[in-house]
Amino acid sequence: MIDSLNDLTVKVPLLSFMAFLSIVAIVFSFHYRVGSSLSFKGRLYALIIDRSDFHDENIKIFWRDRKDVERFNAIFNIGAKSVSEVVGFGRWVDKYNLDIKFLTNLKGRIDLEKMRLRRVGLWEILALFVMTIVFLFGFLFFLSIAFSSSALVRFDDNEPWLWLSGNSAHSNKLADLLSNESGWDITVSDCDNNIESIKEKVRSSGVSKETVDIICRSFANEKDKAKVEEIIREQKILVVPALVALFFVLLPYIELQRIGKSLSARRHVFNKYRSHRKVKFSI
């Protein structure tokens, strides 16, 4: 009877998938912060195959430098690529007496070759803002379906989606908004007393008289009620894409925060440069 958007055939264990998604998010975040996973691979190799260190002194020095760079990036999240960049960054901070708290977590926004903060483009802020809104909309959309007490169904490809439960049906608010139509609802008492007037009321929104008949019959049919309950249970799986959408909401949101911190850091560095020049010329 019911053609549901969420008529899923593959059942994914929700808790297992959420755990997997959390692990992926943690690994991605750490890899992004550190810049590489060489230390992790080195420890994994030592654990499984061989615990001995490199034998060649040049390789030992190279490997030690790489671990120092990765550790520095893990702590400060600046995106250094070499020991010389790390040392140069330290000298820059000391020379102008910069506050390190303004400069941490600015990976990709500090030019470590020229020791300056990159400019922030307006287009970048707008793009991240749009991404945040789009994924936030997706998160709320999936979450509203997953936690709804009604089934989101459509009886014909040419008709709008609607919400159906065991004793009522009502229009989809998003479809009403897009079509500029007023909302409607159908209850058991409507089906018993004024079904013809209900058919006229919902016709403007694209719902056929046959669909209204099917809805009213479903209120009294136990098999149809069981089917609706099954769809409602299946809709819970949409918590998973909601969590994925939330993850992609956080990424541009965090980047917007980093942009705000970058702007604050630029003001701090500018003030420190100006103070340094005043002291220099006063001597």
Tab-separated table of C-alpha atoms in Angstrom, residues 19-269:
chain	number	residue	atom	x	y	z
A	19	ALA	CA	31.268	3.867	16.714
A	20	PHE	CA	32.957	3.383	13.332
A	21	LEU	CA	32.069	6.942	12.302
A	22	SER	CA	33.508	8.291	15.565
A	23	ILE	CA	36.790	6.409	15.028
A	24	VAL	CA	37.042	7.695	11.451
A	25	ALA	CA	36.391	11.252	12.659
A	26	ILE	CA	39.086	10.975	15.355
A	27	VAL	CA	41.648	9.520	12.916
A	28	PHE	CA	40.831	12.162	10.304
A	29	SER	CA	41.096	14.946	12.865
A	30	PHE	CA	44.458	13.684	14.170
A	31	HIS	CA	45.837	13.168	10.656
A	32	TYR	CA	44.712	16.661	9.648
A	33	ARG	CA	46.241	18.202	12.769
A	34	VAL	CA	49.584	16.382	12.581
A	35	GLY	CA	49.924	16.554	8.808
A	36	SER	CA	50.991	12.910	8.355
A	37	SER	CA	50.822	9.524	10.034
A	38	LEU	CA	54.484	8.523	9.827
A	39	SER	CA	54.911	8.138	13.585
A	40	PHE	CA	51.849	5.926	13.794
A	41	LYS	CA	53.097	3.774	10.914
A	42	GLY	CA	56.523	3.567	12.552
A	43	ARG	CA	55.042	2.382	15.845
A	44	LEU	CA	52.815	-0.109	14.041
A	45	TYR	CA	55.799	-1.498	12.133
A	46	ALA	CA	57.803	-1.798	15.367
A	47	LEU	CA	54.919	-3.535	17.123
A	48	ILE	CA	54.257	-6.094	14.387
A	49	ILE	CA	57.586	-6.673	12.625
A	50	ASP	CA	60.714	-5.193	14.164
A	51	ARG	CA	61.340	-3.049	17.239
A	52	SER	CA	64.920	-2.132	16.322
A	53	ASP	CA	65.855	1.412	15.330
A	54	PHE	CA	67.367	2.503	12.008
A	55	HIS	CA	71.038	1.549	11.701
A	56	ASP	CA	72.256	4.359	9.462
A	57	GLU	CA	72.972	7.565	11.395
A	58	ASN	CA	71.665	9.831	8.612
A	59	ILE	CA	68.368	7.963	8.547
A	60	LYS	CA	68.188	8.126	12.345
A	61	ILE	CA	68.615	11.900	12.224
A	62	PHE	CA	66.024	12.246	9.442
A	63	TRP	CA	63.522	10.056	11.322
A	64	ARG	CA	64.111	11.960	14.565
A	65	ASP	CA	63.513	15.265	12.778
A	66	ARG	CA	60.282	13.964	11.244
A	67	LYS	CA	58.997	12.864	14.646
A	68	ASP	CA	59.893	16.278	16.092
A	69	VAL	CA	57.955	18.030	13.322
A	70	GLU	CA	54.924	15.769	13.773
A	71	ARG	CA	54.959	16.300	17.531
A	72	PHE	CA	55.217	20.060	17.058
A	73	ASN	CA	52.255	20.016	14.654
A	74	ALA	CA	50.212	17.828	16.994
A	75	ILE	CA	50.709	20.350	19.822
A	76	PHE	CA	50.511	23.667	17.960
A	77	ASN	CA	48.656	22.653	14.744
A	78	ILE	CA	50.511	25.132	12.557
A	79	GLY	CA	51.464	22.898	9.616
A	80	ALA	CA	55.250	22.961	9.695
A	81	LYS	CA	56.952	20.747	7.104
A	82	SER	CA	60.534	20.756	8.374
A	83	VAL	CA	62.671	21.380	11.442
A	84	SER	CA	63.963	24.586	9.864
A	85	GLU	CA	60.404	25.922	9.655
A	86	VAL	CA	59.809	25.015	13.309
A	87	VAL	CA	63.053	26.761	14.356
A	88	GLY	CA	62.239	29.778	12.187
A	89	PHE	CA	58.779	30.001	13.735
A	90	GLY	CA	60.311	29.991	17.221
A	91	ARG	CA	62.725	32.776	16.296
A	92	TRP	CA	59.894	34.825	14.784
A	93	VAL	CA	57.839	34.491	17.981
A	94	ASP	CA	60.823	35.464	20.158
A	95	LYS	CA	61.906	38.363	17.959
A	96	TYR	CA	58.559	40.151	18.069
A	97	ASN	CA	57.493	38.857	21.490
A	98	LEU	CA	54.359	37.265	19.999
A	99	ASP	CA	51.757	35.559	22.179
A	100	ILE	CA	51.771	31.900	21.089
A	101	LYS	CA	48.095	31.422	21.991
A	102	PHE	CA	47.140	33.652	19.031
A	103	LEU	CA	49.134	31.497	16.617
A	104	THR	CA	48.149	27.927	17.529
A	105	ASN	CA	45.589	25.994	15.453
A	106	LEU	CA	46.258	28.146	12.374
A	107	LYS	CA	47.390	25.383	10.027
A	108	GLY	CA	47.392	26.639	6.440
A	109	ARG	CA	47.031	30.254	7.501
A	110	ILE	CA	50.648	30.933	8.455
A	111	ASP	CA	53.257	31.215	5.711
A	112	LEU	CA	56.214	29.635	7.517
A	113	GLU	CA	58.613	30.510	4.694
A	114	LYS	CA	57.906	34.248	4.819
A	115	MET	CA	56.746	34.226	8.472
A	116	ARG	CA	53.507	36.067	7.945
A	117	LEU	CA	49.796	35.391	8.265
A	118	ARG	CA	47.880	34.879	5.047
A	119	ARG	CA	44.995	37.177	4.163
A	120	VAL	CA	41.428	35.905	4.516
A	121	GLY	CA	39.262	36.307	1.402
A	122	LEU	CA	35.596	37.295	1.695
A	123	TRP	CA	34.698	34.522	-0.778
A	124	GLU	CA	36.173	31.964	1.619
A	125	ILE	CA	33.979	33.146	4.490
A	126	LEU	CA	30.875	33.134	2.282
A	127	ALA	CA	31.617	29.649	0.904
A	128	LEU	CA	32.112	28.190	4.384
A	129	PHE	CA	28.957	29.900	5.631
A	130	VAL	CA	26.919	28.459	2.753
A	131	MET	CA	28.380	24.991	3.379
A	132	THR	CA	27.443	25.236	7.052
A	133	ILE	CA	23.854	26.207	6.217
A	134	VAL	CA	23.470	23.464	3.582
A	135	PHE	CA	24.743	20.662	5.815
A	136	LEU	CA	22.829	22.035	8.809
A	137	PHE	CA	19.657	21.857	6.734
A	138	GLY	CA	20.504	18.251	5.800
A	139	PHE	CA	21.159	17.395	9.450
A	140	LEU	CA	17.805	18.828	10.596
A	141	PHE	CA	15.978	17.206	7.663
A	142	PHE	CA	17.244	13.676	8.390
A	143	LEU	CA	16.899	14.134	12.143
A	144	SER	CA	13.272	15.294	11.853
A	145	ILE	CA	12.403	12.126	9.919
A	146	ALA	CA	14.372	9.807	12.208
A	147	PHE	CA	12.643	11.031	15.388
A	148	SER	CA	9.175	11.562	13.930
A	149	SER	CA	6.224	9.594	15.311
A	150	SER	CA	4.742	9.477	11.802
A	151	ALA	CA	5.838	7.772	8.584
A	152	LEU	CA	6.941	9.913	5.656
A	153	VAL	CA	5.128	8.375	2.665
A	154	ARG	CA	4.025	9.068	-0.875
A	155	PHE	CA	1.327	7.098	-2.693
A	156	ASP	CA	2.076	8.311	-6.207
A	157	ASP	CA	5.103	9.820	-7.931
A	158	ASN	CA	3.034	12.851	-8.917
A	159	GLU	CA	1.815	13.521	-5.386
A	160	PRO	CA	3.637	15.256	-2.512
A	161	TRP	CA	5.159	13.488	0.471
A	162	LEU	CA	2.983	13.416	3.580
A	163	TRP	CA	3.133	12.264	7.200
A	164	LEU	CA	1.001	9.278	8.213
A	165	SER	CA	0.437	7.665	11.610
A	166	GLY	CA	-2.100	5.173	12.914
A	167	ASN	CA	-4.765	7.807	13.566
A	168	SER	CA	-3.877	10.925	11.570
A	169	ALA	CA	-2.175	12.278	8.461
A	170	HIS	CA	-0.902	15.757	7.697
A	171	SER	CA	0.978	17.623	5.004
A	172	ASN	CA	4.741	17.907	4.829
A	173	LYS	CA	5.670	21.390	6.064
A	174	LEU	CA	8.622	21.611	3.670
A	175	ALA	CA	6.399	20.740	0.688
A	176	ASP	CA	3.886	23.365	1.878
A	177	LEU	CA	6.648	25.953	2.058
A	178	LEU	CA	7.999	25.170	-1.424
A	179	SER	CA	4.558	25.040	-3.044
A	180	ASN	CA	3.210	28.040	-1.101
A	181	GLU	CA	0.178	25.975	-0.065
A	182	SER	CA	-1.600	25.987	3.294
A	183	GLY	CA	-1.158	22.893	5.435
A	184	TRP	CA	-3.804	20.257	6.013
A	185	ASP	CA	-4.441	17.337	8.325
A	186	ILE	CA	-6.771	14.338	8.332
A	187	THR	CA	-7.963	12.560	11.479
A	188	VAL	CA	-10.130	9.523	12.132
A	189	SER	CA	-13.115	11.758	12.913
A	190	ASP	CA	-12.658	13.586	9.592
A	191	CYS	CA	-12.834	10.271	7.756
A	192	ASP	CA	-15.996	9.314	9.660
A	193	ASN	CA	-17.841	12.614	9.325
A	194	ASN	CA	-16.692	14.909	6.504
A	195	ILE	CA	-14.452	12.972	4.125
A	196	GLU	CA	-15.760	14.777	1.020
A	197	SER	CA	-14.857	18.205	2.385
A	198	ILE	CA	-11.394	16.892	3.288
A	199	LYS	CA	-10.917	15.655	-0.291
A	200	GLU	CA	-11.669	19.137	-1.593
A	201	LYS	CA	-9.378	20.739	0.977
A	202	VAL	CA	-6.306	18.671	0.089
A	203	ARG	CA	-6.848	18.636	-3.676
A	204	SER	CA	-5.089	21.995	-4.150
A	205	SER	CA	-1.929	20.539	-2.588
A	206	GLY	CA	-1.811	17.722	-5.150
A	207	VAL	CA	-3.251	14.907	-3.015
A	208	SER	CA	-5.828	12.867	-4.927
A	209	LYS	CA	-9.189	11.645	-3.668
A	210	GLU	CA	-7.935	8.063	-4.005
A	211	THR	CA	-5.070	8.849	-1.631
A	212	VAL	CA	-7.499	10.251	0.934
A	213	ASP	CA	-9.520	7.027	0.683
A	214	ILE	CA	-6.359	4.941	1.238
A	215	ILE	CA	-5.442	7.075	4.261
A	216	CYS	CA	-8.877	6.699	5.825
A	217	ARG	CA	-8.910	2.938	5.231
A	218	SER	CA	-5.465	2.651	6.868
A	219	PHE	CA	-6.869	4.041	10.131
A	220	ALA	CA	-9.152	1.014	10.479
A	221	ASN	CA	-6.905	-1.661	8.913
A	222	GLU	CA	-4.562	-3.417	11.335
A	223	LYS	CA	-2.189	-4.578	8.560
A	224	ASP	CA	-1.889	-1.031	7.275
A	225	LYS	CA	-1.219	0.249	10.814
A	226	ALA	CA	1.474	-2.408	11.223
A	227	LYS	CA	3.034	-1.292	7.917
A	228	VAL	CA	3.079	2.330	9.087
A	229	GLU	CA	4.747	1.323	12.357
A	230	GLU	CA	7.336	-0.670	10.398
A	231	ILE	CA	8.197	2.373	8.279
A	232	ILE	CA	8.494	4.543	11.395
A	233	ARG	CA	10.962	2.039	12.854
A	234	GLU	CA	12.944	1.937	9.587
A	235	GLN	CA	13.143	5.727	9.548
A	236	LYS	CA	15.282	5.590	12.704
A	237	ILE	CA	18.209	4.560	10.482
A	238	LEU	CA	18.270	8.127	9.161
A	239	VAL	CA	20.055	9.065	12.376
A	240	VAL	CA	23.183	7.846	10.553
A	241	PRO	CA	23.085	10.335	7.623
A	242	ALA	CA	22.050	12.975	10.176
A	243	LEU	CA	25.279	12.326	12.111
A	244	VAL	CA	27.299	12.402	8.886
A	245	ALA	CA	25.686	15.734	7.969
A	246	LEU	CA	26.454	17.021	11.479
A	247	PHE	CA	30.114	16.063	11.013
A	248	PHE	CA	30.201	18.114	7.800
A	249	VAL	CA	28.474	20.983	9.611
A	250	LEU	CA	31.275	21.029	12.168
A	251	LEU	CA	34.095	21.111	9.569
A	252	PRO	CA	33.226	24.494	7.982
A	253	TYR	CA	32.095	25.808	11.372
A	254	ILE	CA	35.506	24.978	12.868
A	255	GLU	CA	37.181	26.539	9.828
A	256	LEU	CA	35.131	29.720	10.348
A	257	GLN	CA	36.351	29.787	13.939
A	258	ARG	CA	39.928	29.431	12.681
A	259	ILE	CA	39.339	32.346	10.308
A	260	GLY	CA	38.129	34.447	13.231
A	261	LYS	CA	41.221	33.456	15.198
A	262	SER	CA	43.401	34.239	12.164
A	263	LEU	CA	41.954	37.757	11.979
A	264	SER	CA	42.671	38.239	15.688
A	265	ALA	CA	46.201	36.904	15.168
A	266	ARG	CA	46.779	39.352	12.290
A	267	ARG	CA	45.812	42.269	14.547
A	268	HIS	CA	48.065	40.938	17.312
A	269	VAL	CA	51.055	40.520	14.965
